[in-house]
XYZ file of C-alpha atoms in Angstrom:
657
model
C 60.394 23.501 163.908
C 58.529 25.449 161.187
C 54.961 24.406 160.456
C 54.318 22.709 157.146
C 52.553 25.076 154.755
C 49.328 23.816 153.204
C 47.667 24.975 149.985
C 44.055 26.039 150.081
C 43.186 23.147 147.804
C 44.828 20.695 150.111
C 42.651 21.971 152.946
C 39.542 21.707 150.780
C 40.435 18.344 149.259
C 42.779 16.602 151.643
C 42.140 13.103 150.270
C 42.372 14.178 146.638
C 45.787 15.732 147.229
C 47.166 12.979 149.482
C 50.044 10.996 147.958
C 49.517 7.392 146.777
C 52.304 4.854 146.317
C 51.889 2.270 143.559
C 54.866 0.113 142.852
C 58.017 2.155 142.834
C 56.337 5.538 142.243
C 54.768 7.978 144.693
C 51.902 9.899 143.102
C 51.772 13.493 144.442
C 47.972 13.433 144.298
C 45.176 11.035 143.340
C 44.523 12.506 139.867
C 45.465 10.585 136.758
C 44.917 11.908 133.217
C 42.999 8.996 131.751
C 44.169 7.282 128.553
C 43.431 9.418 125.463
C 44.792 8.931 121.961
C 44.101 11.754 119.522
C 45.165 11.018 115.972
C 48.276 13.161 116.100
C 50.417 10.181 115.106
C 52.375 10.020 111.889
C 51.947 7.425 109.144
C 54.809 5.331 110.571
C 52.953 4.921 113.879
C 55.172 7.384 115.746
C 54.437 10.240 118.114
C 54.390 13.688 116.456
C 55.668 16.855 118.134
C 52.001 17.963 118.409
C 51.159 14.802 120.322
C 54.067 15.242 122.696
C 53.105 18.891 123.384
C 49.537 17.773 124.098
C 50.776 15.322 126.711
C 53.208 17.770 128.175
C 50.553 20.350 128.868
C 48.528 17.808 130.828
C 51.565 17.271 133.051
C 52.006 21.033 133.422
C 48.384 21.144 134.622
C 49.212 19.345 137.888
C 48.063 15.722 137.448
C 50.202 13.056 139.119
C 50.170 10.744 136.079
C 49.590 11.360 132.402
C 48.485 8.402 130.310
C 48.701 7.952 126.577
C 45.952 5.625 125.288
C 45.689 2.714 122.907
C 49.333 2.065 121.975
C 49.186 -0.981 119.692
C 51.490 -3.823 120.619
C 50.981 -6.036 117.502
C 50.336 -3.909 114.447
C 49.811 -6.772 112.011
C 46.595 -7.798 113.806
C 45.674 -5.178 116.426
C 45.535 -1.760 114.790
C 41.899 -0.709 115.146
C 42.106 2.986 114.170
C 43.569 4.709 111.182
C 46.475 6.308 113.024
C 47.737 4.783 116.257
C 51.030 4.613 118.101
C 52.557 1.298 117.020
C 54.980 -0.024 119.624
C 56.489 -2.513 117.125
C 57.156 0.125 114.479
C 60.711 0.796 113.419
C 62.020 4.066 114.862
C 59.251 4.461 117.469
C 61.679 4.847 120.352
C 62.706 8.472 119.766
C 59.206 9.901 120.033
C 58.401 7.745 123.001
C 61.547 8.904 124.848
C 60.763 12.526 124.003
C 57.204 12.120 125.267
C 58.231 10.550 128.526
C 60.892 13.193 129.041
C 58.448 16.027 128.328
C 55.950 14.628 130.853
C 58.679 14.241 133.459
C 60.045 17.691 132.905
C 56.561 19.136 133.463
C 56.188 17.327 136.811
C 54.196 14.126 136.176
C 54.759 10.425 135.775
C 54.365 8.965 132.257
C 51.979 6.102 131.707
C 51.064 4.302 128.489
C 48.163 2.006 127.692
C 49.042 -1.257 125.924
C 46.247 -2.278 123.566
C 45.082 -4.590 120.782
C 41.881 -4.153 118.874
C 41.122 -7.870 118.648
C 38.616 -8.468 115.845
C 38.389 -4.722 115.197
C 41.964 -4.849 113.986
C 40.513 -6.219 110.733
C 37.027 -4.653 110.769
C 35.972 -1.052 110.266
C 35.845 0.454 113.767
C 34.615 3.840 114.914
C 38.056 5.247 114.403
C 39.309 3.127 111.522
C 37.995 3.019 108.009
C 41.308 2.610 106.138
C 44.468 0.564 106.476
C 42.824 -2.139 108.571
C 44.679 -5.388 109.143
C 44.419 -8.071 106.482
C 42.471 -10.512 108.689
C 40.124 -9.877 111.604
C 41.012 -12.182 114.463
C 38.700 -12.632 117.425
C 38.168 -15.345 120.028
C 35.915 -17.300 117.688
C 34.734 -17.349 114.101
C 31.824 -15.069 113.391
C 30.268 -13.191 110.510
C 29.435 -9.566 111.250
C 27.862 -6.839 109.121
C 31.363 -5.301 108.940
C 33.037 -8.507 107.753
C 34.135 -11.997 108.671
C 36.117 -12.682 111.836
C 38.475 -15.630 112.104
C 39.196 -17.579 115.274
C 42.585 -16.538 116.567
C 45.030 -19.435 116.397
C 46.777 -20.567 119.580
C 50.112 -19.756 118.027
C 48.944 -16.168 117.400
C 47.686 -15.881 120.980
C 51.105 -16.715 122.366
C 52.756 -14.395 119.829
C 50.576 -11.545 121.056
C 51.334 -12.354 124.690
C 54.979 -12.126 123.866
C 54.328 -8.842 122.059
C 52.799 -7.366 125.204
C 55.941 -8.232 127.113
C 58.212 -6.696 124.476
C 56.053 -3.559 124.346
C 56.163 -3.137 128.121
C 59.930 -3.540 128.140
C 60.205 -0.935 125.371
C 58.027 1.504 127.373
C 60.214 1.078 130.443
C 63.381 1.502 128.417
C 62.142 4.724 126.788
C 61.389 6.295 130.157
C 57.747 5.556 130.886
C 57.051 5.012 134.585
C 53.983 2.768 134.224
C 52.128 0.646 131.692
C 48.411 -0.080 131.523
C 47.041 -3.335 130.088
C 43.730 -2.568 128.439
C 41.117 -5.252 129.022
C 37.887 -3.258 128.689
C 35.777 -1.363 126.112
C 35.230 -4.293 123.727
C 38.838 -4.687 122.664
C 40.897 -7.915 122.563
C 40.706 -9.178 126.137
C 37.157 -7.939 126.542
C 36.259 -10.058 123.513
C 37.945 -13.169 124.986
C 36.170 -12.577 128.321
C 32.756 -12.402 126.630
C 30.705 -15.624 127.128
C 28.986 -14.876 123.787
C 31.866 -13.844 121.523
C 34.163 -16.517 122.962
C 32.928 -19.946 121.890
C 36.326 -21.667 121.966
C 36.750 -25.217 123.238
C 40.501 -24.995 124.059
C 42.126 -23.621 127.179
C 41.107 -20.086 126.178
C 37.381 -20.778 126.117
C 34.597 -22.155 128.256
C 34.726 -21.190 131.926
C 35.440 -17.618 133.048
C 38.848 -18.792 134.266
C 39.652 -20.135 130.805
C 38.279 -17.030 129.045
C 40.470 -14.864 131.339
C 43.587 -16.950 130.661
C 44.782 -14.805 127.758
C 44.551 -11.669 129.858
C 46.249 -13.293 132.900
C 49.082 -14.719 130.832
C 49.608 -11.267 129.333
C 49.750 -9.591 132.763
C 52.337 -12.250 133.742
C 54.364 -11.538 130.617
C 54.284 -7.816 131.250
C 55.362 -8.367 134.861
C 58.276 -10.563 133.746
C 59.303 -7.848 131.247
C 59.295 -4.897 133.596
C 60.244 -6.433 136.916
C 58.608 -6.724 140.313
C 58.372 -3.060 141.307
C 57.487 -1.282 138.060
C 53.837 -0.252 138.290
C 51.321 -2.124 136.131
C 47.805 -0.780 135.789
C 44.956 -2.892 134.397
C 41.858 -1.363 132.875
C 38.870 -3.652 133.262
C 35.122 -3.344 133.101
C 33.030 -3.248 136.248
C 30.106 -4.263 134.049
C 29.963 -4.572 130.259
C 26.295 -3.532 130.457
C 25.503 -5.611 127.354
C 24.005 -9.019 126.705
C 27.190 -10.240 125.069
C 29.555 -9.138 127.861
C 30.224 -9.721 131.509
C 27.944 -8.637 134.314
C 29.212 -7.008 137.479
C 29.597 -10.272 139.391
C 31.944 -11.782 136.787
C 33.822 -8.511 136.406
C 34.561 -8.574 140.123
C 35.872 -12.102 139.724
C 38.229 -10.865 136.994
C 39.431 -8.175 139.376
C 40.082 -10.777 141.995
C 42.115 -12.812 139.493
C 44.533 -9.897 138.989
C 44.540 -8.738 142.612
C 48.152 -8.501 143.723
C 49.437 -9.134 140.213
C 49.046 -5.527 139.172
C 49.530 -2.267 141.123
C 46.381 -0.386 140.138
C 42.965 -1.543 138.854
C 41.169 0.980 136.662
C 37.417 0.188 136.456
C 35.475 1.356 133.439
C 32.511 -0.165 131.589
C 30.725 -0.652 128.325
C 32.003 -1.028 124.777
C 33.649 1.581 122.568
C 32.386 -0.046 119.401
C 28.746 -0.453 120.449
C 26.860 2.710 119.434
C 24.331 2.196 122.223
C 27.131 1.826 124.744
C 29.614 4.449 123.593
C 27.859 7.280 125.415
C 27.933 5.266 128.619
C 31.561 4.245 128.339
C 32.244 7.929 127.675
C 29.237 9.373 129.505
C 27.116 11.935 127.691
C 25.449 14.947 129.257
C 22.335 12.851 129.852
C 24.100 10.938 132.589
C 25.048 12.327 136.002
C 28.677 13.093 136.684
C 30.404 10.064 138.113
C 27.812 7.637 136.727
C 30.321 4.783 136.532
C 32.035 5.253 139.922
C 29.812 2.654 141.589
C 31.538 0.008 139.545
C 34.914 0.895 140.992
C 33.404 0.947 144.433
C 32.016 -2.607 143.887
C 35.408 -3.880 142.804
C 37.232 -2.157 145.640
C 35.255 -4.172 148.193
C 36.833 -7.407 146.851
C 40.484 -6.501 146.240
C 43.505 -5.181 148.116
C 45.031 -3.517 145.063
C 44.338 0.247 144.771
C 41.377 1.019 142.498
C 40.876 3.935 140.137
C 37.465 5.141 138.856
C 36.212 6.956 135.786
C 32.883 8.542 134.790
C 33.103 12.043 133.244
C 34.369 13.502 136.519
C 34.843 17.258 136.445
C 34.410 18.681 139.965
C 37.213 18.440 142.536
C 34.679 18.365 145.382
C 33.052 15.241 143.892
C 36.487 13.710 143.394
C 37.329 14.381 147.039
C 34.100 12.774 148.170
C 34.749 9.662 146.087
C 38.149 9.090 147.647
C 37.164 10.168 151.165
C 34.217 7.755 151.190
C 36.409 4.875 150.060
C 34.780 4.330 146.663
C 38.155 4.519 144.904
C 41.792 5.313 145.613
C 42.347 7.504 142.577
C 40.290 9.312 139.923
C 41.006 9.200 136.200
C 39.756 12.144 134.116
C 39.802 12.331 130.334
C 37.699 14.995 128.610
C 37.771 17.278 131.653
C 41.504 17.882 131.195
C 40.978 18.677 127.529
C 38.506 21.400 128.537
C 40.945 22.561 131.212
C 44.353 20.847 131.417
C 45.038 22.956 134.572
C 42.075 21.478 136.481
C 44.361 19.751 139.063
C 46.502 22.824 139.595
C 43.468 25.084 139.940
C 41.931 22.751 142.501
C 45.186 22.567 144.391
C 45.393 26.393 144.492
C 41.802 26.732 145.641
C 40.598 28.099 142.272
C 37.988 25.505 141.402
C 35.567 28.252 140.362
C 37.903 29.032 137.448
C 37.905 25.479 136.019
C 36.532 25.467 132.456
C 33.742 22.800 132.467
C 33.729 20.053 129.922
C 30.446 20.183 128.016
C 30.479 16.455 127.143
C 29.732 17.497 123.544
C 32.234 15.025 121.972
C 33.927 17.747 119.912
C 37.170 16.123 120.915
C 36.131 12.708 119.627
C 34.685 14.192 116.457
C 37.853 16.115 115.569
C 40.034 13.066 116.270
C 38.208 11.101 113.579
C 37.321 13.905 111.166
C 40.460 16.093 111.378
C 43.048 13.654 112.733
C 43.876 16.071 115.572
C 42.145 17.162 118.727
C 40.204 20.310 119.660
C 37.775 21.253 122.414
C 34.565 23.179 122.320
C 35.562 25.396 125.244
C 39.371 25.441 125.065
C 40.731 27.385 122.076
C 44.301 26.200 122.651
C 43.560 22.487 122.834
C 45.476 20.817 119.996
C 47.523 23.966 119.504
C 49.995 23.339 122.316
C 53.021 23.127 120.028
C 52.258 26.547 118.529
C 51.771 27.953 122.041
C 55.389 27.044 122.835
C 56.384 30.041 120.683
C 55.013 32.851 122.901
C 53.164 35.673 121.219
C 55.034 38.994 121.234
C 53.905 41.433 123.900
C 51.874 44.392 122.605
C 53.957 47.356 121.632
C 51.573 49.685 123.370
C 48.488 49.580 125.579
C 45.373 50.026 123.440
C 41.905 51.262 124.143
C 39.730 48.297 123.191
C 35.973 48.187 122.847
C 34.142 44.816 122.677
C 30.576 45.016 121.440
C 28.573 42.055 122.616
C 28.894 39.885 125.744
C 28.376 36.399 124.393
C 31.085 33.757 124.468
C 33.024 35.372 121.582
C 32.909 38.810 123.157
C 33.752 37.572 126.658
C 36.697 35.463 125.414
C 38.017 38.414 123.347
C 37.674 40.789 126.318
C 39.411 38.417 128.699
C 42.275 37.736 126.313
C 42.832 41.363 125.339
C 42.807 42.460 128.998
C 45.306 39.768 129.929
C 47.522 41.080 127.204
C 47.583 44.416 129.004
C 45.055 46.462 127.062
C 42.362 48.721 128.527
C 39.199 46.847 127.635
C 35.524 47.905 127.831
C 32.745 45.433 127.003
C 29.343 46.866 126.018
C 26.393 44.502 126.167
C 22.908 45.669 125.232
C 21.076 43.175 127.604
C 21.293 43.176 131.343
C 23.602 40.156 131.644
C 26.629 38.596 130.018
C 26.343 35.309 128.203
C 24.423 35.897 124.965
C 23.131 32.667 123.482
C 24.755 30.604 126.207
C 21.626 31.324 128.208
C 19.100 29.648 125.906
C 21.712 26.994 124.986
C 22.093 26.203 128.677
C 18.412 26.283 129.625
C 17.613 22.583 129.326
C 17.962 20.343 132.374
C 20.930 18.463 130.870
C 22.849 21.623 129.984
C 24.165 22.567 133.440
C 27.732 22.646 132.095
C 26.929 25.458 129.616
C 25.456 27.448 132.518
C 28.681 26.819 134.457
C 30.743 27.932 131.458
C 28.802 31.173 131.288
C 29.527 31.812 134.967
C 33.250 30.963 134.577
C 33.625 33.364 131.645
C 31.765 36.134 133.477
C 34.091 35.728 136.484
C 37.100 35.828 134.219
C 35.825 39.059 132.607
C 35.622 40.625 136.050
C 39.009 39.300 137.275
C 40.720 40.434 134.092
C 39.791 44.028 134.940
C 37.394 44.487 131.986
C 34.992 47.402 132.327
C 31.536 45.968 131.693
C 28.648 48.209 130.554
C 25.354 46.285 130.686
C 22.206 47.673 129.127
C 24.364 49.473 126.609
C 23.761 49.174 122.873
C 26.868 50.164 120.931
C 25.372 52.036 118.006
C 27.599 53.571 115.339
C 27.305 56.906 117.149
C 28.351 55.251 120.398
C 31.401 53.685 118.806
C 32.351 56.990 117.155
C 32.178 58.751 120.516
C 34.111 56.014 122.294
C 36.840 56.215 119.692
C 38.552 52.879 120.385
C 41.931 51.944 119.005
C 40.618 48.400 118.477
C 37.014 47.231 118.083
C 35.657 43.723 118.446
C 32.198 43.200 116.953
C 30.496 40.234 118.626
C 26.828 41.111 118.230
C 25.736 37.607 117.358
C 22.886 36.475 115.083
C 19.172 36.573 114.711
C 16.676 33.740 114.287
C 15.429 32.920 110.799
C 11.791 33.624 110.024
C 11.063 32.109 106.620
C 7.935 33.344 104.719
C 5.702 30.585 106.135
C 2.022 31.570 106.260
C 0.854 32.025 109.826
C 4.273 32.467 111.333
C 3.013 35.690 112.907
C 0.367 33.738 114.846
C 0.242 34.049 118.614
C 0.797 30.310 118.696
C 4.357 30.742 117.422
C 7.236 31.226 119.875
C 10.798 31.571 118.632
C 13.241 28.912 119.874
C 15.360 31.239 122.022
C 12.288 32.707 123.704
C 10.863 29.205 124.228
C 14.082 28.015 125.904
C 14.281 31.028 128.186
C 10.579 31.180 128.957
C 9.122 27.685 128.904
C 6.082 28.990 130.743
C 4.926 30.368 127.343
C 4.461 26.861 126.012
C 1.206 24.979 125.918
C 0.862 21.250 126.484
C 1.166 20.146 122.811
C 4.298 21.562 121.201
C 5.339 21.245 117.530
C 8.915 22.241 116.857
C 9.657 23.419 113.312
C 13.229 22.456 112.620
C 15.087 19.280 113.628
C 18.625 20.542 113.820
C 20.564 20.546 117.090
C 18.480 23.402 118.549
C 15.150 21.748 117.759
C 16.316 18.271 118.843
C 17.659 19.491 122.228
C 14.611 21.663 122.734
C 12.360 18.668 122.378
C 14.259 16.727 125.003
C 14.117 19.662 127.384
C 10.412 20.375 126.808
C 9.551 16.705 127.202
C 11.354 16.674 130.535
C 9.064 19.521 131.575
C 6.035 17.419 130.773
C 5.201 18.617 127.248
C 4.005 16.439 124.330
C 6.392 17.205 121.484
C 6.671 16.680 117.794
C 9.531 17.717 115.445
C 9.111 18.592 111.779
C 12.262 18.420 109.683
C 12.722 18.695 105.902
C 15.939 16.587 105.910
C 15.910 12.815 106.103
C 17.245 12.722 109.646
C 17.015 14.670 112.933
C 20.229 16.466 113.975
C 21.841 15.236 110.770
C 24.741 17.704 110.932
C 25.701 16.924 114.571
C 28.888 14.987 115.182
C 28.167 11.247 115.286
C 29.442 10.791 118.831
C 27.108 13.400 120.388
C 24.277 12.379 118.100
C 24.604 8.817 119.385
C 23.675 9.971 122.866
C 21.179 12.569 121.772
C 18.951 10.547 119.467
C 17.707 7.992 122.035
C 16.613 10.947 124.146
C 14.973 12.635 121.135
C 13.105 9.457 120.248
C 11.746 9.224 123.784
C 10.824 12.918 123.828
C 9.105 13.565 120.489
C 7.418 12.160 117.467
C 9.768 12.933 114.588
C 8.522 13.771 111.124
C 11.433 13.785 108.690
C 11.286 14.516 104.946
C 8.406 16.739 105.964
C 7.824 20.333 104.852
C 5.894 22.953 106.832
C 3.228 24.583 104.634
C 1.555 26.887 107.141
C 0.817 27.530 110.815
C -2.949 27.253 111.204
C -5.298 27.665 114.176
C -5.220 23.916 114.852
C -1.404 23.636 114.705
C 1.037 23.056 111.808
C -0.035 22.043 108.306
C 2.704 19.920 106.702
C 3.371 18.013 103.507
C 4.951 14.555 103.590
C 5.254 12.201 100.615
C 2.941 14.440 98.553
C 0.173 14.338 101.154
C -1.013 16.967 103.645
C -0.532 16.256 107.300
C -1.962 18.331 110.209
C -0.067 18.280 113.503
C -2.145 19.604 116.314
C -0.373 22.095 118.605
C -1.038 24.522 121.409
C 2.341 26.111 120.700
C 4.570 26.103 117.661
C 8.272 26.620 118.266
C 10.303 28.061 115.413
C 13.815 26.545 115.407
C 14.687 27.054 111.746
C 18.179 28.372 112.268
C 20.125 31.576 112.723
C 21.637 34.172 110.423
C 24.545 36.500 111.168
C 23.910 40.210 111.653
C 26.241 41.045 108.786
C 24.944 44.526 107.899
C 25.112 45.761 111.493
C 28.515 44.214 111.963
C 29.849 45.823 108.802
C 28.447 49.223 109.774
C 30.373 49.096 113.046
C 33.553 47.628 111.527
C 33.894 50.499 109.059
C 34.280 53.000 111.914
C 37.585 51.623 113.282
C 40.765 50.759 111.409
C 41.646 47.822 113.612
C 38.418 45.800 113.851
C 37.597 42.137 114.287
C 34.249 40.578 113.523
C 33.962 37.512 115.761
C 31.442 34.852 116.750
C 28.042 34.371 115.092
C 27.953 37.833 113.467
C 30.803 36.673 111.248
C 29.559 33.149 110.670
C 26.967 31.258 112.665
C 28.715 28.364 114.366
C 29.230 26.456 117.603
C 30.544 27.638 120.959
C 33.940 26.464 119.691
C 33.814 28.948 116.793
C 32.804 31.823 119.038
C 35.529 31.224 121.622
C 38.179 30.406 119.039
C 37.642 33.531 116.996
C 37.450 35.617 120.179
C 40.684 34.234 121.587
C 42.864 34.250 118.503
C 41.652 37.625 117.291
C 42.493 39.168 120.687
C 45.895 37.485 120.634
C 46.725 39.561 117.563
C 46.092 42.919 119.315
């Protein structure tokens, strides 16, 4: 008998790639794409082709199950965001059937999260500022800063229970293999479970058993609708981590109440609508990877039902350890499979070192709200899956390509052009690839940027790009090289405004300070409270420095997306004294002379860090670009932006060659 072949990944991660049976399905591995719900939904509450393509790619990436998040079961009262899949909308079946079919055809099971916003169906939520429901219904009457909440009538409770059953039946009929009942993150059931929000005196209030009744009756209705073997997943909190929610002990009791009634218990935490909790529910870079796994482990000790964990998991080795040690039976990953949808496949093939790391920057959340679509800081094709279905024409001929600059834009362009079959040389004037990824990744909480730099450098090598370090591509160099195609990715330079004393020995530019913290004295004043200055303060404080930030605008990190800012600002406030609406007048021997509210203010400093922004190297870029007919100016030297802008311009410019 022939021996069974085993992939390298299965040898490395035998528990992660072991099958798991839940209900009538057999998962091929223990990886589930966690519920996500980008705003690629039409105004009728239906899936769009873009949404289906997004889900399909996750399935192609090798996960066992792909879950769509926050499908609303009762639109009249439960729609918490501007654009959500509405399971009671006329005509919704076609898109659902197409989505389930696409996921199946790509090799995964299709799961869908059944949700209701509770009181946020009629209040302005993080994702909903228009088209809210007419009345906000919660467990009890309350008056909030966002509006008045009415106590949900018993008749409406039973109507919603019935709606969950109808929605589950619809999901099964349209081809979905599982449903998930959402009872965490501050939505409907979480509100009813709360001993503070729920002040009812009927059978749905009072004791924990009564407060859980709505949830339990809903699970029963869903089971009756789908039958005994169809898998039901329940998402609960392991700890609400707030004074108004449940603690771990009561969350474990809720898990015990549904033990045996569902097929998988997904343990999360926190509250989506609480700004202080959002970055714990969806952990920021200031938390360790797997920060919430302990909650699943606590629940697992008390139930027989398989348990899934969450917690910004990104590393297959960590996932393997979680399952091998018995902390959970499955892992659910959200943002990690936006950064790299092929994470499961790469792990299975033993290519974990090629997984693009999620930076936990919340670019995905920000674009969902601001742009009504999804994108990722480190994945240029995220949100563009539908367009990618029309493959780009192969190059007509192999070209001699020169990439000038080895930052993220230059590396991404070189990788992409080489993969398209061109002969690519990358010239970098420093002695290492990475550009501004190095200072950006210097702080203790920026390990993922350092990993990104390493991943891109490995891809450059594996793509067969010829790398010339310590090589400045001057105009004469470019002329002599005579490329068919030139990519100019020479980056930017730091701004040095005409501030008196800026040439003082006390002053260290931000990039130099990040790369060489040994140059800093004990008292550090940072001029500039944008993202660079704010993150620098957090990093310097972690190294034991006393920090202050001076910012002309009324707020620190004002232009940063609200989701990342929510996690950043508590760290900034711990790290530095912040002087907003404050202008720097001069750097003086004692420190920094400022003006605030018409009065002078002296901030003492041993070191002054200049973090006043960057400007593109336009003249140098233009001088190089004029030398070659086919030329692309990419990254910061075209327009100073984020890592997203660098990698996006690098990738799509190279795809045109």
